[in-house]
């Protein structure tokens, strides 16, 4: 064998274990979710972003955005006055009709439609009965949503409402301590909860039949101080929660750098799923949505990356044997 050929063969033999190891790596999961899911323009924008990049998202819907004036007067959240909501209600029947179309088409496109309860109240002190009442209102509102605005519902809508809404995220990430919220989630037919916050990207844990996910703390900014991987938290840090369009580009760059650094660490490491949360509000001139668009465009096309909904992520995580039982949550 010639010396150049021998050198080539030896080099290839050293590369084989590395390549085999890379092939054995599970896909890096990226789980993008949106809270509120109301603004119809952002429904379209997010769906287009997903379609362009082969991604599926999770939409945590607040049900008051499917309530017209008549329903608004009847809605009463636990321990609240009738007709009150922290996030408002739909502005018109036409707005609801358009939103229902977006929800239905997102479902058909493979996205996850999940629950964010209704009026966006802090339920950390709620009992199991309180949570059950709010979940029941969410369910009833969706069951009757098309009829309430004079539309014929699509075939399959009732099945989606009864069996296809599998996840919940508590408003303000305010999960009730103890078992009350989990017990109510089980009774309502949910299989996963995404209300936790974790010190960094972490595998979900199973607690009494509910799979619990948490948004991670990720390093951000010049000092790399940890922050919840969510647009609102960045908004508060960057501009103290006040709209600042003048510095929008700088905020976008900081957000993108934080998202990408968090992704790169897991991608090059143990490939723990990366979860990032957003709202249907373009804060600081859309800085965080632009950062998201860049991230999704950069990573979701990779063969060893899957940008998936929570429902899609669960069997992929279970197949890895990485789903653990909670202890002391």
Short mmCIF file of C-alpha atoms in Angstrom, two decimals:
data_model
loop_
_atom_site.label_atom_id
_atom_site.label_comp_id
_atom_site.label_asym_id
_atom_site.label_seq_id
_atom_site.Cartn_x
_atom_site.Cartn_y
_atom_site.Cartn_z
CA UNK A 1 0.00 0.00 0.00
CA UNK A 2 1.38 3.43 -0.89
CA UNK A 3 2.21 5.81 1.91
CA UNK A 4 -0.40 8.45 0.84
CA UNK A 5 -3.12 5.79 0.62
CA UNK A 6 -2.13 4.40 4.01
CA UNK A 7 -2.32 7.84 5.55
CA UNK A 8 -5.79 8.37 4.07
CA UNK A 9 -7.03 5.03 5.44
CA UNK A 10 -5.63 5.75 8.90
CA UNK A 11 -7.26 9.18 8.94
CA UNK A 12 -10.60 7.64 7.95
CA UNK A 13 -10.31 5.01 10.68
CA UNK A 14 -9.82 7.68 13.33
CA UNK A 15 -12.86 9.58 12.06
CA UNK A 16 -15.20 6.58 12.06
CA UNK A 17 -15.83 6.46 15.84
CA UNK A 18 -16.51 10.19 15.91
CA UNK A 19 -18.93 9.95 13.01
CA UNK A 20 -20.64 6.95 14.55
CA UNK A 21 -20.99 8.84 17.83
CA UNK A 22 -22.58 11.78 16.02
CA UNK A 23 -24.99 9.45 14.25
CA UNK A 24 -25.98 7.94 17.60
CA UNK A 25 -26.85 11.34 19.02
CA UNK A 26 -30.57 12.02 19.41
CA UNK A 27 -32.02 14.95 17.54
CA UNK A 28 -31.77 18.29 19.25
CA UNK A 29 -35.34 19.26 20.07
CA UNK A 30 -36.40 22.91 19.99
CA UNK A 31 -39.83 23.61 21.50
CA UNK A 32 -41.29 27.04 20.72
CA UNK A 33 -44.53 28.14 22.36
CA UNK A 34 -46.78 31.20 22.39
CA UNK A 35 -48.97 32.36 25.27
CA UNK A 36 -52.31 34.07 24.67
CA UNK A 37 -52.57 33.25 20.95
CA UNK A 38 -54.95 36.10 20.14
CA UNK A 39 -53.71 38.65 17.57
CA UNK A 40 -54.75 37.36 14.16
CA UNK A 41 -51.88 39.04 12.33
CA UNK A 42 -49.42 37.20 14.58
CA UNK A 43 -51.28 33.93 14.08
CA UNK A 44 -50.54 34.32 10.37
CA UNK A 45 -46.98 35.46 10.95
CA UNK A 46 -46.14 32.54 13.22
CA UNK A 47 -47.78 29.99 10.93
CA UNK A 48 -45.82 31.34 7.96
CA UNK A 49 -42.60 31.23 9.98
CA UNK A 50 -43.26 27.61 10.88
CA UNK A 51 -44.18 26.56 7.33
CA UNK A 52 -41.09 28.21 5.90
CA UNK A 53 -38.80 26.34 8.28
CA UNK A 54 -40.48 22.96 8.76
CA UNK A 55 -41.35 23.72 12.39
CA UNK A 56 -44.32 23.00 14.62
CA UNK A 57 -45.23 25.33 17.49
CA UNK A 58 -47.42 25.13 20.60
CA UNK A 59 -50.14 27.74 21.09
CA UNK A 60 -51.39 28.23 24.66
CA UNK A 61 -54.78 29.84 24.03
CA UNK A 62 -56.56 32.17 26.45
CA UNK A 63 -60.23 31.41 25.96
CA UNK A 64 -61.55 34.93 26.63
CA UNK A 65 -60.33 35.77 23.11
CA UNK A 66 -63.18 33.57 21.86
CA UNK A 67 -65.77 35.37 24.01
CA UNK A 68 -68.05 38.02 22.52
CA UNK A 69 -70.02 40.56 24.54
CA UNK A 70 -72.69 38.08 25.63
CA UNK A 71 -70.13 35.52 26.77
CA UNK A 72 -68.07 38.21 28.48
CA UNK A 73 -70.99 39.10 30.75
CA UNK A 74 -71.37 35.46 31.78
CA UNK A 75 -67.68 34.68 32.41
CA UNK A 76 -66.59 34.54 36.04
CA UNK A 77 -63.15 33.27 37.00
CA UNK A 78 -62.55 31.85 40.48
CA UNK A 79 -62.60 34.59 43.14
CA UNK A 80 -63.17 37.30 40.52
CA UNK A 81 -66.06 39.56 39.56
CA UNK A 82 -68.25 38.49 36.66
CA UNK A 83 -67.07 39.87 33.32
CA UNK A 84 -63.46 40.45 34.41
CA UNK A 85 -60.36 39.35 32.48
CA UNK A 86 -56.74 40.44 32.88
CA UNK A 87 -56.18 40.18 29.13
CA UNK A 88 -59.50 41.44 27.83
CA UNK A 89 -61.93 39.79 25.44
CA UNK A 90 -62.50 39.57 21.71
CA UNK A 91 -63.39 42.91 20.14
CA UNK A 92 -65.95 41.60 17.65
CA UNK A 93 -67.55 38.47 16.24
CA UNK A 94 -65.58 38.94 13.03
CA UNK A 95 -62.35 38.90 15.00
CA UNK A 96 -63.42 35.63 16.64
CA UNK A 97 -64.32 34.13 13.26
CA UNK A 98 -60.86 34.93 11.92
CA UNK A 99 -59.20 33.61 15.06
CA UNK A 100 -61.13 30.35 14.87
CA UNK A 101 -59.92 29.92 11.31
CA UNK A 102 -56.34 30.43 12.42
CA UNK A 103 -56.70 27.97 15.30
CA UNK A 104 -58.24 25.32 13.06
CA UNK A 105 -55.71 25.71 10.27
CA UNK A 106 -52.83 25.67 12.76
CA UNK A 107 -54.19 22.37 14.08
CA UNK A 108 -54.39 20.96 10.55
CA UNK A 109 -50.81 22.09 9.92
CA UNK A 110 -49.60 19.98 12.86
CA UNK A 111 -49.29 22.61 15.57
CA UNK A 112 -50.28 22.00 19.17
CA UNK A 113 -53.39 23.82 20.42
CA UNK A 114 -53.20 23.96 24.21
CA UNK A 115 -54.77 25.79 27.13
CA UNK A 116 -53.69 28.98 28.89
CA UNK A 117 -56.96 29.00 30.86
CA UNK A 118 -59.26 31.97 30.21
CA UNK A 119 -58.88 35.33 31.93
CA UNK A 120 -55.16 35.11 32.76
CA UNK A 121 -55.42 35.21 36.51
CA UNK A 122 -52.70 34.25 38.98
CA UNK A 123 -53.86 30.88 40.29
CA UNK A 124 -51.08 30.11 42.73
CA UNK A 125 -53.59 30.08 45.61
CA UNK A 126 -56.32 28.28 43.70
CA UNK A 127 -57.76 24.98 44.86
CA UNK A 128 -58.37 21.92 42.72
CA UNK A 129 -62.01 23.01 42.41
CA UNK A 130 -60.95 26.48 41.25
CA UNK A 131 -58.70 25.09 38.52
CA UNK A 132 -61.39 22.61 37.49
CA UNK A 133 -63.91 25.44 37.12
CA UNK A 134 -61.57 27.45 34.89
CA UNK A 135 -60.71 24.39 32.80
CA UNK A 136 -64.42 23.66 32.40
CA UNK A 137 -65.02 27.22 31.16
CA UNK A 138 -62.19 26.84 28.67
CA UNK A 139 -63.66 23.57 27.40
CA UNK A 140 -67.21 24.88 27.10
CA UNK A 141 -66.06 28.06 25.37
CA UNK A 142 -64.20 26.11 22.70
CA UNK A 143 -67.02 23.58 22.30
CA UNK A 144 -69.46 26.37 21.42
CA UNK A 145 -67.05 28.79 19.75
CA UNK A 146 -68.18 28.49 16.14
CA UNK A 147 -71.88 28.44 16.97
CA UNK A 148 -71.49 31.53 19.17
CA UNK A 149 -70.51 33.62 16.13
CA UNK A 150 -72.96 32.05 13.67
CA UNK A 151 -70.52 29.75 11.87
CA UNK A 152 -70.77 26.10 10.99
CA UNK A 153 -67.86 24.37 12.65
CA UNK A 154 -65.49 22.17 10.63
CA UNK A 155 -65.75 18.40 10.92
CA UNK A 156 -63.29 17.34 13.58
CA UNK A 157 -63.55 20.45 15.76
CA UNK A 158 -65.37 18.64 18.58
CA UNK A 159 -62.78 15.88 18.54
CA UNK A 160 -60.00 18.46 18.83
CA UNK A 161 -61.70 20.11 21.80
CA UNK A 162 -62.54 16.84 23.55
CA UNK A 163 -59.38 14.87 22.85
CA UNK A 164 -56.76 16.99 21.09
CA UNK A 165 -55.96 19.69 23.65
CA UNK A 166 -53.38 17.94 25.77
CA UNK A 167 -51.35 20.69 27.39
CA UNK A 168 -51.66 23.58 29.82
CA UNK A 169 -49.50 26.50 30.90
CA UNK A 170 -50.49 28.52 33.95
CA UNK A 171 -50.77 32.30 33.47
CA UNK A 172 -47.71 34.07 34.91
CA UNK A 173 -46.19 30.57 35.24
CA UNK A 174 -47.97 30.57 38.61
CA UNK A 175 -48.53 26.90 39.26
CA UNK A 176 -50.22 25.95 42.51
CA UNK A 177 -47.83 24.34 44.97
CA UNK A 178 -48.77 20.80 45.91
CA UNK A 179 -51.14 18.53 44.04
CA UNK A 180 -54.27 20.62 43.44
CA UNK A 181 -53.44 21.90 39.96
CA UNK A 182 -52.05 18.54 38.83
CA UNK A 183 -55.17 16.74 40.05
CA UNK A 184 -57.39 19.21 38.18
CA UNK A 185 -55.28 18.85 35.03
CA UNK A 186 -55.73 15.07 35.12
CA UNK A 187 -59.49 15.39 35.51
CA UNK A 188 -59.59 17.84 32.59
CA UNK A 189 -57.80 15.35 30.34
CA UNK A 190 -54.46 17.12 30.04
CA UNK A 191 -51.35 14.99 29.69
CA UNK A 192 -48.67 17.67 30.05
CA UNK A 193 -48.05 20.93 31.86
CA UNK A 194 -45.53 23.60 30.83
CA UNK A 195 -45.70 25.94 33.82
CA UNK A 196 -42.37 25.27 35.53
CA UNK A 197 -39.10 27.21 35.42
CA UNK A 198 -35.83 25.26 35.54
CA UNK A 199 -32.25 26.37 36.31
CA UNK A 200 -31.24 25.53 32.76
CA UNK A 201 -32.58 23.36 29.94
CA UNK A 202 -33.93 20.24 31.64
CA UNK A 203 -35.73 17.06 30.72
CA UNK A 204 -39.40 16.99 31.66
CA UNK A 205 -40.50 14.94 34.63
CA UNK A 206 -43.64 12.88 35.17
CA UNK A 207 -45.67 13.78 38.23
CA UNK A 208 -48.77 11.76 39.05
CA UNK A 209 -49.53 11.10 35.40
CA UNK A 210 -48.79 14.63 34.13
CA UNK A 211 -45.56 15.30 32.19
CA UNK A 212 -44.17 18.59 33.43
CA UNK A 213 -41.97 20.87 31.34
CA UNK A 214 -40.17 24.02 32.42
CA UNK A 215 -38.92 27.10 30.61
CA UNK A 216 -35.19 27.33 31.33
CA UNK A 217 -33.01 30.06 32.72
CA UNK A 218 -30.50 30.97 29.99
CA UNK A 219 -27.48 33.33 30.09
CA UNK A 220 -28.17 36.72 28.50
CA UNK A 221 -26.48 40.06 27.96
CA UNK A 222 -22.96 41.37 28.64
CA UNK A 223 -22.89 39.83 32.12
CA UNK A 224 -24.55 36.59 30.97
CA UNK A 225 -27.00 36.82 33.86
CA UNK A 226 -29.60 34.02 33.81
CA UNK A 227 -33.09 34.93 32.63
CA UNK A 228 -36.20 32.89 31.82
CA UNK A 229 -36.13 32.05 28.10
CA UNK A 230 -39.22 34.10 27.34
CA UNK A 231 -39.78 37.35 25.44
CA UNK A 232 -41.57 39.15 28.28
CA UNK A 233 -38.68 38.59 30.68
CA UNK A 234 -36.27 39.99 28.10
CA UNK A 235 -38.60 42.95 27.59
CA UNK A 236 -38.52 43.75 31.30
CA UNK A 237 -34.75 43.38 31.54
CA UNK A 238 -33.96 45.35 28.39
CA UNK A 239 -36.36 48.28 28.76
CA UNK A 240 -37.99 47.84 32.17
CA UNK A 241 -41.21 46.77 30.45
CA UNK A 242 -41.54 50.05 28.58
CA UNK A 243 -41.69 50.02 24.79
CA UNK A 244 -38.35 51.16 23.28
CA UNK A 245 -38.30 50.98 19.50
CA UNK A 246 -35.13 53.08 19.17
CA UNK A 247 -33.02 50.24 20.59
CA UNK A 248 -34.99 47.46 18.91
CA UNK A 249 -32.08 46.20 16.79
CA UNK A 250 -29.78 45.98 19.82
CA UNK A 251 -32.41 44.10 21.81
CA UNK A 252 -32.92 41.72 18.89
CA UNK A 253 -29.20 40.99 18.74
CA UNK A 254 -29.02 40.33 22.48
CA UNK A 255 -32.04 38.03 22.34
CA UNK A 256 -30.77 36.13 19.31
CA UNK A 257 -27.33 35.69 20.89
CA UNK A 258 -28.91 34.32 24.08
CA UNK A 259 -31.18 31.92 22.17
CA UNK A 260 -28.38 30.72 19.90
CA UNK A 261 -25.90 30.28 22.74
CA UNK A 262 -28.43 28.20 24.66
CA UNK A 263 -29.08 26.12 21.55
CA UNK A 264 -25.39 25.63 20.74
CA UNK A 265 -24.61 24.44 24.27
CA UNK A 266 -27.22 21.68 24.11
CA UNK A 267 -26.53 20.83 20.47
CA UNK A 268 -22.84 20.26 21.23
CA UNK A 269 -23.61 18.56 24.54
CA UNK A 270 -26.24 16.16 25.84
CA UNK A 271 -29.01 17.54 23.61
CA UNK A 272 -31.52 18.38 26.29
CA UNK A 273 -34.58 19.95 24.59
CA UNK A 274 -34.46 23.73 24.42
CA UNK A 275 -37.73 25.46 25.28
CA UNK A 276 -38.41 29.13 24.50
CA UNK A 277 -41.62 31.03 25.17
CA UNK A 278 -43.21 34.01 23.44
CA UNK A 279 -46.39 36.05 23.45
CA UNK A 280 -48.65 37.36 20.70
CA UNK A 281 -47.25 40.85 21.31
CA UNK A 282 -44.29 42.26 19.39
CA UNK A 283 -42.46 43.89 22.30
CA UNK A 284 -39.75 46.50 21.74
CA UNK A 285 -40.61 46.91 18.09
CA UNK A 286 -40.73 43.19 17.37
CA UNK A 287 -37.16 42.55 18.57
CA UNK A 288 -37.89 39.15 20.10
CA UNK A 289 -40.01 37.84 17.22
CA UNK A 290 -37.23 38.81 14.81
CA UNK A 291 -34.70 37.00 17.01
CA UNK A 292 -36.99 33.96 17.01
CA UNK A 293 -37.36 34.08 13.23
CA UNK A 294 -33.58 34.10 12.86
CA UNK A 295 -33.13 31.20 15.26
CA UNK A 296 -35.80 29.06 13.61
CA UNK A 297 -34.32 29.81 10.19
CA UNK A 298 -30.83 28.93 11.40
CA UNK A 299 -31.50 25.65 13.17
CA UNK A 300 -34.78 24.01 12.17
CA UNK A 301 -33.59 22.90 8.73
CA UNK A 302 -30.74 20.81 10.17
CA UNK A 303 -31.16 17.08 9.75
CA UNK A 304 -30.32 16.43 13.41
CA UNK A 305 -32.65 19.11 14.80
CA UNK A 306 -36.43 18.86 15.26
CA UNK A 307 -38.45 22.00 15.96
CA UNK A 308 -41.53 20.38 17.43
CA UNK A 309 -44.58 20.96 19.58
CA UNK A 310 -44.76 19.70 23.15
CA UNK A 311 -47.03 16.84 22.09
CA UNK A 312 -44.56 15.77 19.42
CA UNK A 313 -41.61 16.07 21.81
CA UNK A 314 -43.04 13.72 24.44
CA UNK A 315 -42.75 10.41 22.51
CA UNK A 316 -39.32 11.44 21.23
CA UNK A 317 -38.14 12.03 24.80
CA UNK A 318 -39.75 8.81 26.00
CA UNK A 319 -37.95 6.91 23.24
CA UNK A 320 -34.66 8.16 24.66
CA UNK A 321 -35.58 6.72 28.08
CA UNK A 322 -35.06 10.17 29.60
CA UNK A 323 -38.45 10.77 31.17
CA UNK A 324 -38.05 10.63 34.94
CA UNK A 325 -40.45 10.61 37.84
CA UNK A 326 -40.67 13.85 39.80
CA UNK A 327 -39.50 13.98 43.37
CA UNK A 328 -40.43 16.87 45.60
CA UNK A 329 -41.73 19.27 42.94
#
